[in-house]
C-alpha positions as a LaTeX table, in Angstrom:
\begin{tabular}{lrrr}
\hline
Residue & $x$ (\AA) & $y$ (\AA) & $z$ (\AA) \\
\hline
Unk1 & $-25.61$ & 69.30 & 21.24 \\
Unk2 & $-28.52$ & 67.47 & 19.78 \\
Unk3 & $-26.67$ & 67.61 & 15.81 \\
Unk4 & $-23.52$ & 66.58 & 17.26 \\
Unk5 & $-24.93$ & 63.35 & 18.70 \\
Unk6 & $-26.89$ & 62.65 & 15.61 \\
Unk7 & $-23.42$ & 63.28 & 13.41 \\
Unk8 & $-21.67$ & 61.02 & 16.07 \\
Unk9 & $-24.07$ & 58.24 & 15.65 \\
Unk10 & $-24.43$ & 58.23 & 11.57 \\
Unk11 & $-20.38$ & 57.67 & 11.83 \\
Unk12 & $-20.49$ & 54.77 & 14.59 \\
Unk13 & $-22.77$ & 53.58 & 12.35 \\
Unk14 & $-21.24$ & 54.25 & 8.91 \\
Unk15 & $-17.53$ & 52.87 & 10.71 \\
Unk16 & $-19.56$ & 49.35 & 11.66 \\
Unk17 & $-21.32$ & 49.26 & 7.91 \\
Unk18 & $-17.66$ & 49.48 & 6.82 \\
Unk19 & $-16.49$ & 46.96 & 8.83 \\
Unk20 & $-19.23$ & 44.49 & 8.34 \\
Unk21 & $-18.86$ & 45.03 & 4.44 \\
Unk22 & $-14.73$ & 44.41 & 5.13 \\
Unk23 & $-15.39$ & 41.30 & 6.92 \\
Unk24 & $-17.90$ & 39.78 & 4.20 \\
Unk25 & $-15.17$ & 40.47 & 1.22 \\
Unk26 & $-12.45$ & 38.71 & 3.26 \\
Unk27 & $-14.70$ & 35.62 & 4.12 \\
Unk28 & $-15.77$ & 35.42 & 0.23 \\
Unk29 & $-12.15$ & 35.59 & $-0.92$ \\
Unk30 & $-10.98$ & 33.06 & 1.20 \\
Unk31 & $-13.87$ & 30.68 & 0.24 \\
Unk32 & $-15.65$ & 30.66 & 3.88 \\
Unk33 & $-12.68$ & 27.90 & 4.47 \\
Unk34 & $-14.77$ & 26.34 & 7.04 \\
Unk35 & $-14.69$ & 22.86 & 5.75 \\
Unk36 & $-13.33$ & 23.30 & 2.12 \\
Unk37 & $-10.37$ & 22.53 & 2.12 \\
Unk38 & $-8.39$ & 19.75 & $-0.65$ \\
Unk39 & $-5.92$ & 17.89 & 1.02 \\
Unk40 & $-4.68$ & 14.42 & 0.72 \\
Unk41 & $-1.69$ & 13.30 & 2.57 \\
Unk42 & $-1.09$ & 9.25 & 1.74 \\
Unk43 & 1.78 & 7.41 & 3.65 \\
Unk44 & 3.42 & 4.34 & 2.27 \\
Unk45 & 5.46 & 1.69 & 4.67 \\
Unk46 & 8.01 & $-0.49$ & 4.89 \\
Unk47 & 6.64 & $-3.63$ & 2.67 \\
Unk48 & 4.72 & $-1.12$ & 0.70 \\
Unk49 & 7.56 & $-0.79$ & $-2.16$ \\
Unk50 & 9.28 & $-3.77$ & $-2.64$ \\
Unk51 & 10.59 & $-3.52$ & $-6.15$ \\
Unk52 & 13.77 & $-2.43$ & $-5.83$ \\
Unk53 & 15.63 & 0.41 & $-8.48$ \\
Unk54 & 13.22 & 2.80 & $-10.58$ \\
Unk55 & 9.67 & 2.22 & $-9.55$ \\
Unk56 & 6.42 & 4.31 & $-8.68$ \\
Unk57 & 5.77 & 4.12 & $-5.22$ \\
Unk58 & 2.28 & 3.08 & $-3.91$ \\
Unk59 & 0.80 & 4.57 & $-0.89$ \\
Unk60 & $-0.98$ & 2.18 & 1.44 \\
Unk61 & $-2.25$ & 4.42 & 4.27 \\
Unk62 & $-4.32$ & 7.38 & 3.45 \\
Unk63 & $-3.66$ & 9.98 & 6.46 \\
Unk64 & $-5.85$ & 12.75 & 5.73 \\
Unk65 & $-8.35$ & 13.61 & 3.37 \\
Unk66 & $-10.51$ & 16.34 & 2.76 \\
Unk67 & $-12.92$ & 17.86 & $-0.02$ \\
Unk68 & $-13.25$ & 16.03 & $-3.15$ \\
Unk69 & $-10.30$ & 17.82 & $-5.25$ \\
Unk70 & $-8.33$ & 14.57 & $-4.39$ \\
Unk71 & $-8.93$ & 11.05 & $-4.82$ \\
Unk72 & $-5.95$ & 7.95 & $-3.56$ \\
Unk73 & $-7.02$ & 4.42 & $-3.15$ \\
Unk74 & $-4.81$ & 3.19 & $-0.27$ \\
Unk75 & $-2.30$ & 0.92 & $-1.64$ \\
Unk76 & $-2.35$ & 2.08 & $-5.06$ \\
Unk77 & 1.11 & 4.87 & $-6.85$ \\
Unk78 & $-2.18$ & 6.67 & $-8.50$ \\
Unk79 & $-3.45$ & 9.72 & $-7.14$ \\
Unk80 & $-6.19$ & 11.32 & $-9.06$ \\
Unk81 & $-6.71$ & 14.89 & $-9.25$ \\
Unk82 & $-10.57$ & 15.94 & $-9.59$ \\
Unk83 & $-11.05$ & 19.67 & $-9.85$ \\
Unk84 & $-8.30$ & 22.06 & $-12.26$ \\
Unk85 & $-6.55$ & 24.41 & $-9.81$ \\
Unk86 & $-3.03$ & 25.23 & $-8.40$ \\
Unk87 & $-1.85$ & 22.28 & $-6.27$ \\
Unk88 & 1.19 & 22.35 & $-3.42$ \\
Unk89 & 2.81 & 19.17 & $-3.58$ \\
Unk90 & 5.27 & 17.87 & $-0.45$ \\
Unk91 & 6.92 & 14.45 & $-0.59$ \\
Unk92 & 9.58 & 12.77 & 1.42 \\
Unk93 & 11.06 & 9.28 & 0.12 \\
Unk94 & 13.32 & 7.30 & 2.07 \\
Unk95 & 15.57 & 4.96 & 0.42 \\
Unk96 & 18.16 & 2.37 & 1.56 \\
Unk97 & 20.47 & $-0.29$ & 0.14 \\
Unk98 & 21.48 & $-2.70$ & 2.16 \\
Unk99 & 24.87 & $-3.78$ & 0.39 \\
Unk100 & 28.33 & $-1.86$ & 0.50 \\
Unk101 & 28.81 & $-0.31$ & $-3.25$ \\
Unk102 & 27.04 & 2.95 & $-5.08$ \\
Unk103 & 24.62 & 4.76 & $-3.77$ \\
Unk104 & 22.36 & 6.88 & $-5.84$ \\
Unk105 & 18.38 & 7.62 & $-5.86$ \\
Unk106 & 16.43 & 9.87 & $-7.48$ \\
Unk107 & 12.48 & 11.06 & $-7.19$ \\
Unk108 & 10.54 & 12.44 & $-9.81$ \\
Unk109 & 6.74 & 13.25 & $-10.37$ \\
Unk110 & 4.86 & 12.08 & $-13.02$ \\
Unk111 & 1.62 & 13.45 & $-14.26$ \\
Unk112 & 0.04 & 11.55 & $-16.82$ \\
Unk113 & 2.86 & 8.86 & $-16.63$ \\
Unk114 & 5.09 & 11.21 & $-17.65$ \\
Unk115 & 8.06 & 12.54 & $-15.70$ \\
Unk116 & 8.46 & 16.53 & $-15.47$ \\
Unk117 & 11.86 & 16.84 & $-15.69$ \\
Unk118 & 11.77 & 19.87 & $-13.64$ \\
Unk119 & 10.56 & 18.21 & $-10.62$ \\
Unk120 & 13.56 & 15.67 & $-10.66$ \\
Unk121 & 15.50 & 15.89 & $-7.48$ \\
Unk122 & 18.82 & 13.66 & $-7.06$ \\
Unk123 & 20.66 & 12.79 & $-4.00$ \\
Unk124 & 24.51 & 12.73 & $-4.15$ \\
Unk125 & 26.81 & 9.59 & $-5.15$ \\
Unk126 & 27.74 & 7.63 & $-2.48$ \\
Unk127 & 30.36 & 5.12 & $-3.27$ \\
Unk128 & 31.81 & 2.91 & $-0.65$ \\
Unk129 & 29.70 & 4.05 & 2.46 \\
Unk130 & 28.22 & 1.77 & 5.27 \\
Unk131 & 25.44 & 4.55 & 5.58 \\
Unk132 & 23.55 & 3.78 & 2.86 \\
Unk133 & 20.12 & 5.49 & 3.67 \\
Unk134 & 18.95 & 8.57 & 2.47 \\
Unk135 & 15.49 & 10.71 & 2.57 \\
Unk136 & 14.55 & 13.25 & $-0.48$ \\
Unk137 & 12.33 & 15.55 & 0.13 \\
Unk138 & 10.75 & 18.50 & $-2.11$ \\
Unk139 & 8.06 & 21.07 & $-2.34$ \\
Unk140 & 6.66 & 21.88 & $-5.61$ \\
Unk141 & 3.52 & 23.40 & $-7.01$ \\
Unk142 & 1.96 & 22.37 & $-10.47$ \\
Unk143 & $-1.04$ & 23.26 & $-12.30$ \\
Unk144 & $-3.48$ & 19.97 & $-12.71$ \\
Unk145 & $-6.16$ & 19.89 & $-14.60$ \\
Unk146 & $-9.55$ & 17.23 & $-13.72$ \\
Unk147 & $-8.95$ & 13.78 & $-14.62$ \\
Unk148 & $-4.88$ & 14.01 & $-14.59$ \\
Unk149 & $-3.11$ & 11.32 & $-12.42$ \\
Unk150 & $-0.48$ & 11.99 & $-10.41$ \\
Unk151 & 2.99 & 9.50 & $-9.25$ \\
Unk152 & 5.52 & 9.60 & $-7.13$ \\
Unk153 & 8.59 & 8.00 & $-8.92$ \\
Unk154 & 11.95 & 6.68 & $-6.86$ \\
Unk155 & 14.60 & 6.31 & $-9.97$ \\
Unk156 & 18.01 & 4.73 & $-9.46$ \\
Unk157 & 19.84 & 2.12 & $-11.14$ \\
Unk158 & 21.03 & 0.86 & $-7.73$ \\
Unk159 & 19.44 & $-2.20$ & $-6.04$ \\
Unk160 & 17.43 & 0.92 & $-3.40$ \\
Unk161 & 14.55 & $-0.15$ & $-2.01$ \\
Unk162 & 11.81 & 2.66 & $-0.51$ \\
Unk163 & 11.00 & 1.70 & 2.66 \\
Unk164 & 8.54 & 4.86 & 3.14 \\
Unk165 & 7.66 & 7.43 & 1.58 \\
Unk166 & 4.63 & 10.49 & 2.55 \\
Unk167 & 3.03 & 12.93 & $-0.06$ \\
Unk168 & 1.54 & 15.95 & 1.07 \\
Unk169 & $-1.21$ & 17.80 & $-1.84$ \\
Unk170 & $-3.06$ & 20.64 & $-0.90$ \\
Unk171 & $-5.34$ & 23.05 & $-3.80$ \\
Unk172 & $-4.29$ & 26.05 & $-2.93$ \\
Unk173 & $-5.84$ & 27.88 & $-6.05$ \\
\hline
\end{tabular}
């Protein structure tokens, strides 16, 4: 009786060694997460984005931000990226024209000042319509290294003018 208690023990105690050891890999391969995350999300409003056609769209409120990996001054197109890593961008960008005729917009994102093609997304042709307002959205995720900017482009060759507009970043590597 007295061996069988003693083997019972050494494997309650081995099982919770285990588990403690378990518990400690998962918190160090998530990063703790308490408190580190890298998120902006900047929101720009009507009056924000008053040049009308192709133009990079400034952000005047900045909704949430946390960590460093992320830097926006509110009212500014610029968003600077401070740490290399794997980033999940999210955008939305409303556009509208307020005369009968073509309707066309485009986003893009530019890192660098330069457009990546592959992030180009283009709403249909509208000819004719007395709807003319629109929202584009997308989900991409880029590699950024420190010190690249990053813009959020609306392109048409239509009179459209942005009335808002939200961006979404999070590091998520």
């Amino acid at each position: 009786m007295c061996c069988e208690n003693n083997v019972l023990k050494g494997i309650i105690v081995a099982l919770a060694l285990v588990f403690i050891i378990i518990l400690i890999i998962i918190i160090v391969n998530n990063g703790g997460n308490n408190g580190s995350a890298n998120i902006l999300v900047a929101i720009a409003e009507l009056g924000d984005n008053t040049t009308l056609g192709t133009t990079d769209i400034k952000f005047s409120r900045n909704e949430i931000v946390e960590g460093t990996a992320l830097s926006h001054e509110e009212g500014s197109s610029i968003i600077n990226i401070n740490e290399t890593g794997i980033y999940q961008i999210s955008y939305q960008l409303y556009g509208v024209q307020d005369v009968t005729g073509t309707f066309n917009f485009n986003a893009v994102l530019l890192v660098n000042n330069t457009a990546l093609n592959d992030t180009f997304n283009q709403s249909p042709v509208i000819r004719n319509s007395t709807s003319n307002r629109m929202t584009l959205t997308s989900t991409v995720i880029l590699r950024l290294n420190s010190g690249d900017t990053l813009q959020l482009q609306g392109v048409s060759i239509e009179d459209i003018e942005y009335e808002n507009a939200r961006i979404d970043i999070e590091k998520i590597g």
